[in-house]
mmCIF file of C-alpha atoms in Angstrom:
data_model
loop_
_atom_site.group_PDB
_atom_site.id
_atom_site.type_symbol
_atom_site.label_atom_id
_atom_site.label_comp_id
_atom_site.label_asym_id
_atom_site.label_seq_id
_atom_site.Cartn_x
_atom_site.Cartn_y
_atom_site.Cartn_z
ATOM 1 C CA UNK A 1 33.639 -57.701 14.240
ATOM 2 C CA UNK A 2 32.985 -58.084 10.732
ATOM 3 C CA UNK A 3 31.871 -61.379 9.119
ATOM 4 C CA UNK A 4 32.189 -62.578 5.729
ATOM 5 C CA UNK A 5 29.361 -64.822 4.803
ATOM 6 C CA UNK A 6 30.336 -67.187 2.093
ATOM 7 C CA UNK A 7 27.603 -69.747 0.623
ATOM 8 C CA UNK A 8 28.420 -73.010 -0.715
ATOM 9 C CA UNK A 9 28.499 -73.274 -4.950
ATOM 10 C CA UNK A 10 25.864 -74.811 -6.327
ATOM 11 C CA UNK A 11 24.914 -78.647 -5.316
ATOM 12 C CA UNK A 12 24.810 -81.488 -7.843
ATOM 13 C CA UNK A 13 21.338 -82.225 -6.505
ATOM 14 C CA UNK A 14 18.260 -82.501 -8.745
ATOM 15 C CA UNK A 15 16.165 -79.703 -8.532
ATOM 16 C CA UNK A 16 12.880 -80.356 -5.892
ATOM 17 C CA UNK A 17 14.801 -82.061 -3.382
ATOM 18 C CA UNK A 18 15.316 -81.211 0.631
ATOM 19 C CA UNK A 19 18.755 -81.082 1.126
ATOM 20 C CA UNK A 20 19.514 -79.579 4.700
ATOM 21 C CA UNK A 21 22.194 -81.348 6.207
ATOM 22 C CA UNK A 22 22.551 -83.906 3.437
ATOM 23 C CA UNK A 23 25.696 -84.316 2.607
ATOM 24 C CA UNK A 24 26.307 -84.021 -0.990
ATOM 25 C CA UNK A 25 29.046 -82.624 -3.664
ATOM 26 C CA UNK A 26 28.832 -79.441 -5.304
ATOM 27 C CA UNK A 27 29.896 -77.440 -8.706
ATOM 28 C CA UNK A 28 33.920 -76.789 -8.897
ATOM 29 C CA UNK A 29 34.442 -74.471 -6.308
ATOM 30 C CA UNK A 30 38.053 -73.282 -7.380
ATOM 31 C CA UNK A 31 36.199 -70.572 -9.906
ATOM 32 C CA UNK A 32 34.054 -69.432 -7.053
ATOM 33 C CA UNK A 33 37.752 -69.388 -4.681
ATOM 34 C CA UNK A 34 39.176 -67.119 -7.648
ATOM 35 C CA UNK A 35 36.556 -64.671 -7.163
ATOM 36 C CA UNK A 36 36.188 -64.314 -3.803
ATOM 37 C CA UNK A 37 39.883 -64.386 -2.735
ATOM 38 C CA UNK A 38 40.132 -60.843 -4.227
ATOM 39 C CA UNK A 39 37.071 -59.692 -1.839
ATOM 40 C CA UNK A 40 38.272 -61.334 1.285
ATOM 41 C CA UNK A 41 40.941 -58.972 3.120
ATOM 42 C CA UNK A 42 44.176 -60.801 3.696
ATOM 43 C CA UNK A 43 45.147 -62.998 6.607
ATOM 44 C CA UNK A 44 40.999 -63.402 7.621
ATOM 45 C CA UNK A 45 40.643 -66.558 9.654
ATOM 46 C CA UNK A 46 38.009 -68.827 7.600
ATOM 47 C CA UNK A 47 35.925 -71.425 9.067
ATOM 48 C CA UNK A 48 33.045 -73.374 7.722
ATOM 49 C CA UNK A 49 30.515 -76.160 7.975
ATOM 50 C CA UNK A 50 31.826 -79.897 7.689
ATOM 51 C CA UNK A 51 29.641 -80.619 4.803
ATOM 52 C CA UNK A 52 30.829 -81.456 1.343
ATOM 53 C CA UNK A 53 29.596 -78.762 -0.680
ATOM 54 C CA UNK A 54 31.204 -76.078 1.836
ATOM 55 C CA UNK A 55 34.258 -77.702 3.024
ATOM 56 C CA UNK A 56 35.626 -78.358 -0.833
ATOM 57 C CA UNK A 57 34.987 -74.461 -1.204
ATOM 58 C CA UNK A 58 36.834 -73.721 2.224
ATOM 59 C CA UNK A 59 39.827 -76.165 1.135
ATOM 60 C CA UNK A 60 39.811 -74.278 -2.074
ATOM 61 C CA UNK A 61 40.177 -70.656 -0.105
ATOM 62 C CA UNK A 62 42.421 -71.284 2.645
ATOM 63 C CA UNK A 63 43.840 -74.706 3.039
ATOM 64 C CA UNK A 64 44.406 -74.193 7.123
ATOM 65 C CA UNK A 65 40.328 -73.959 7.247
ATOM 66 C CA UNK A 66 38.404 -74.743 10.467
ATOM 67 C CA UNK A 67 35.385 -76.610 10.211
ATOM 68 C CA UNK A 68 32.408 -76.167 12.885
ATOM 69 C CA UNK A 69 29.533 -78.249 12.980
ATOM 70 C CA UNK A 70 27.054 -75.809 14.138
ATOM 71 C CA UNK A 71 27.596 -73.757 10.894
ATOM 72 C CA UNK A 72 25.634 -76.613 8.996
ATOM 73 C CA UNK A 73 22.332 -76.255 7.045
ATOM 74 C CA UNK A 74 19.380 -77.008 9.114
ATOM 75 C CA UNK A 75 18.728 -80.287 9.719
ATOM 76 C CA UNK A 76 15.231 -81.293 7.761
ATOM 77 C CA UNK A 77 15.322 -85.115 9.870
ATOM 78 C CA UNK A 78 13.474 -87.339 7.788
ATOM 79 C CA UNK A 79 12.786 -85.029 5.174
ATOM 80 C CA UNK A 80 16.469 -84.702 4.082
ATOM 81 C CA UNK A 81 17.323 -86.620 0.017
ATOM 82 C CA UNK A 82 13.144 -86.445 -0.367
ATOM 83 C CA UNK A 83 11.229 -84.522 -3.042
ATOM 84 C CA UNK A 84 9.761 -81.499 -1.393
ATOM 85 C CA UNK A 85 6.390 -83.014 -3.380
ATOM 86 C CA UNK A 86 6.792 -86.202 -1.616
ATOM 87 C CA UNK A 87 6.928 -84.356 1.804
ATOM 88 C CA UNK A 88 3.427 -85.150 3.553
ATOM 89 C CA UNK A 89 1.454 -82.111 2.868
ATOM 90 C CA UNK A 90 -0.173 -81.749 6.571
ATOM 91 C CA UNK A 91 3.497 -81.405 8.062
ATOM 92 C CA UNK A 92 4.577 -78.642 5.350
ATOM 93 C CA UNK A 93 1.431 -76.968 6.136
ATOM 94 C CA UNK A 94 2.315 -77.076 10.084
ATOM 95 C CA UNK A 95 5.667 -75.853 9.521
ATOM 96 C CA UNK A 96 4.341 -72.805 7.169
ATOM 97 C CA UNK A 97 2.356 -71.781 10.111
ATOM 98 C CA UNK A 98 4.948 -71.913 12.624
ATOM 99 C CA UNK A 99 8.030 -71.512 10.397
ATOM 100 C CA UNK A 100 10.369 -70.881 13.890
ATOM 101 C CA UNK A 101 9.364 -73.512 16.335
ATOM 102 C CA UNK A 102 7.981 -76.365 13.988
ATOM 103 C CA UNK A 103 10.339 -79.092 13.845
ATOM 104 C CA UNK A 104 10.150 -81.962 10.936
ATOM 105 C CA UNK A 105 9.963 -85.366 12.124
ATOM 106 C CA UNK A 106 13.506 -86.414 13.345
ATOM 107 C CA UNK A 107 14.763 -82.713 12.610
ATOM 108 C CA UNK A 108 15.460 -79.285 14.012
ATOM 109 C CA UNK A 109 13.042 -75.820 14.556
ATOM 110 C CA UNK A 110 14.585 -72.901 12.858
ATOM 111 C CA UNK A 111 14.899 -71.222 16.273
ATOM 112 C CA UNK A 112 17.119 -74.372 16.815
ATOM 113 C CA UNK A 113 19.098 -73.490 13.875
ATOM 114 C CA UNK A 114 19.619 -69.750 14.983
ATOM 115 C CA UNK A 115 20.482 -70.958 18.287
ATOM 116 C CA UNK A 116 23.508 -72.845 17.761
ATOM 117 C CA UNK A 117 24.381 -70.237 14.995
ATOM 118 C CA UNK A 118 24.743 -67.547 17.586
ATOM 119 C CA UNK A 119 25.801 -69.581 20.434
ATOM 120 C CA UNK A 120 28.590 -70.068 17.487
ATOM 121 C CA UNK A 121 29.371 -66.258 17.035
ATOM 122 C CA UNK A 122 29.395 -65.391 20.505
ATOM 123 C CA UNK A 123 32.444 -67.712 20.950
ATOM 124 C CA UNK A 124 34.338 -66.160 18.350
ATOM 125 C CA UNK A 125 36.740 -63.680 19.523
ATOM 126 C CA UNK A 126 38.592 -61.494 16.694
ATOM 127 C CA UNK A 127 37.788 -58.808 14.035
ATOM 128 C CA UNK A 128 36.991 -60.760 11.304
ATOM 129 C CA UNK A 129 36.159 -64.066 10.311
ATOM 130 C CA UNK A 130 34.871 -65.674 6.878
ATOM 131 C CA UNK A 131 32.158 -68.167 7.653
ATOM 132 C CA UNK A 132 31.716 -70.423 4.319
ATOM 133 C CA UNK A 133 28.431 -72.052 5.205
ATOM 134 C CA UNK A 134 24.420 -72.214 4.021
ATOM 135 C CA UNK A 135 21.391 -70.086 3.257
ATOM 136 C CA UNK A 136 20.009 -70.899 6.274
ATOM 137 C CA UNK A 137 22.825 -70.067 8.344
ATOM 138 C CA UNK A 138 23.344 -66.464 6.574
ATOM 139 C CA UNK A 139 19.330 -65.531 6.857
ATOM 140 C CA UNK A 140 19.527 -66.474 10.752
ATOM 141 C CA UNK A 141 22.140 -64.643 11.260
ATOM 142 C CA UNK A 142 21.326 -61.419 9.298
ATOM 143 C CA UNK A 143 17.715 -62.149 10.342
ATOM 144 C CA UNK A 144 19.119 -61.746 13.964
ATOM 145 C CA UNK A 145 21.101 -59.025 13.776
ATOM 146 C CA UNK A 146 18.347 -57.007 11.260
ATOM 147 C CA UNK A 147 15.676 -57.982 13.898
ATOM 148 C CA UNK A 148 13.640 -58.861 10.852
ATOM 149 C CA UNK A 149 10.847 -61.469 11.672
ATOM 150 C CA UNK A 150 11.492 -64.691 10.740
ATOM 151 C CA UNK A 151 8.855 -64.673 7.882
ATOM 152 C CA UNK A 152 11.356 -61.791 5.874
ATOM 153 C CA UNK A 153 14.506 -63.241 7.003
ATOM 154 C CA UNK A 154 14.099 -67.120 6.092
ATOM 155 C CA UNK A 155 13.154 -65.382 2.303
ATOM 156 C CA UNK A 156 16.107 -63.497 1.868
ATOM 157 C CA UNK A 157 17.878 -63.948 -1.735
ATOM 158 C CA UNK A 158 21.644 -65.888 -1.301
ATOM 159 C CA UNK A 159 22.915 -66.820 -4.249
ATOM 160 C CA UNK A 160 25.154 -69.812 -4.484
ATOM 161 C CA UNK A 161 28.672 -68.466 -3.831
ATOM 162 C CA UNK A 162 27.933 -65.367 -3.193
ATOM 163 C CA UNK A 163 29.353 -63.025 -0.018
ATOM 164 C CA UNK A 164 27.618 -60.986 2.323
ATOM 165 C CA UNK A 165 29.450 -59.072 4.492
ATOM 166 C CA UNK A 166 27.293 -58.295 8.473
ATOM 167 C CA UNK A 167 29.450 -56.132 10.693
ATOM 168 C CA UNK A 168 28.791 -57.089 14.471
ATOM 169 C CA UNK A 169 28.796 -54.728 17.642
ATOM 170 C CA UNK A 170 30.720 -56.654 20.215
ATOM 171 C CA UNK A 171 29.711 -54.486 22.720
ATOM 172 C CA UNK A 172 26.060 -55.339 21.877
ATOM 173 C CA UNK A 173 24.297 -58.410 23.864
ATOM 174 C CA UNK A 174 24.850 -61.271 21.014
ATOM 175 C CA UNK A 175 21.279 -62.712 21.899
ATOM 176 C CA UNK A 176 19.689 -59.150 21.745
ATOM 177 C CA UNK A 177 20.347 -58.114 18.090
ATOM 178 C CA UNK A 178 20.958 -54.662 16.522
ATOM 179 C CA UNK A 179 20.056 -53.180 13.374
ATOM 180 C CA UNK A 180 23.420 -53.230 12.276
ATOM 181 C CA UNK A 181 24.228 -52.580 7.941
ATOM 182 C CA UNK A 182 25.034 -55.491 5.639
ATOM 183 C CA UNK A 183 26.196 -55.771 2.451
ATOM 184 C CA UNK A 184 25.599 -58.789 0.149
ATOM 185 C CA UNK A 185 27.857 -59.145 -3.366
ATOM 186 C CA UNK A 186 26.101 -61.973 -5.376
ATOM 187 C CA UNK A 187 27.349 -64.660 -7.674
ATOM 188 C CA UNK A 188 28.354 -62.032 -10.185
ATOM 189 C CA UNK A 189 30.174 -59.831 -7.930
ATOM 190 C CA UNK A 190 28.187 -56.970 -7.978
ATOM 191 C CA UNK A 191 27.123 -55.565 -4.615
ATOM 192 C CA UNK A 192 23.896 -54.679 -2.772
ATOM 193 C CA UNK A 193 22.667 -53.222 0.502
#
């Protein structure tokens, strides 16, 4: 199976602030749609997260979009619409230290978040999909199927908008991971391994 990984364009956020799951508008997505009609094969089946700045860029691809719940951000609890530099220092230092099972007040671990990703994936049956989602999504999932730990996957460069394509081995265990190839084409359309 081959999936296209689409993020979101740009929020209209102020810079500093924890925006997981908060639900907020982004930059015009139609010139982002232009773009990355042309690298989406014809006829792919597109679903993506319920949140603002995703769904508007969805709408703008394929009006007959799905929308899935468990392709949003990762939920930050009471850290969502707060400057990271408000964020009690103590509880960003616990979560450095455990980045995969630390969980912010009111919030979700990142092993939560890759959870429901997969469980997502392994339900989808097809060849291809396009998943227009978040950061977070994309690095769990490459992170999974690149069995890179999670301190290399959770830093891995998305820009807003851009595509990465991760071909999947059905016949491999969906929990297990492979070290399957990827290919990432950024905001600017040029492409990368």
């Amino acid at each position: 199976m081959q999936l296209f990984l689409i993020r979101h364009p740009r929020p209209l956020l102020a810079p500093g602030v924890c925006y997981g799951q908060l639900d907020v508008d982004a930059e015009d997505p139609e010139p982002l749609a232009a773009r990355l009609r042309s690298l989406l094969p014809v006829g792919t089946p597109l679903i993506a997260s319920p949140l603002r700045r995703t769904r508007a860029l969805a709408e703008a691809l394929q009006p007959q979009a799905l929308f899935d719940r468990r392709l949003m951000e990762i939920d930050f609890g009471e850290w969502e619409g707060r400057r990271w530099e408000h964020i009690d220092r103590a509880l960003l230092d616990a979560w450095a230290a455990d980045l995969r099972h630390f969980i912010p007040p009111g919030g979700e671990s990142v092993a939560m978040l890759q959870a429901r990703v997969l469980d997502f994936v392994a339900g989808l049956r097809g060849q291809r999909f396009a998943l227009v989602t978040h950061a977070g999504v994309i690095r769990a999932l490459l992170g999974h199927w690149r069995q890179l730990p999670v301190s290399e996957w959770s830093q891995l460069t998305l820009d807003f908008g851009s595509l990465t394509r991760l071909d999947v081995d059905g016949a491999t265990d969906q929990r297990g991971g492979t070290g399957l190839p990827f290919s990432h084409v950024d905001d600017a359309g040029r492409a990368a391994t």
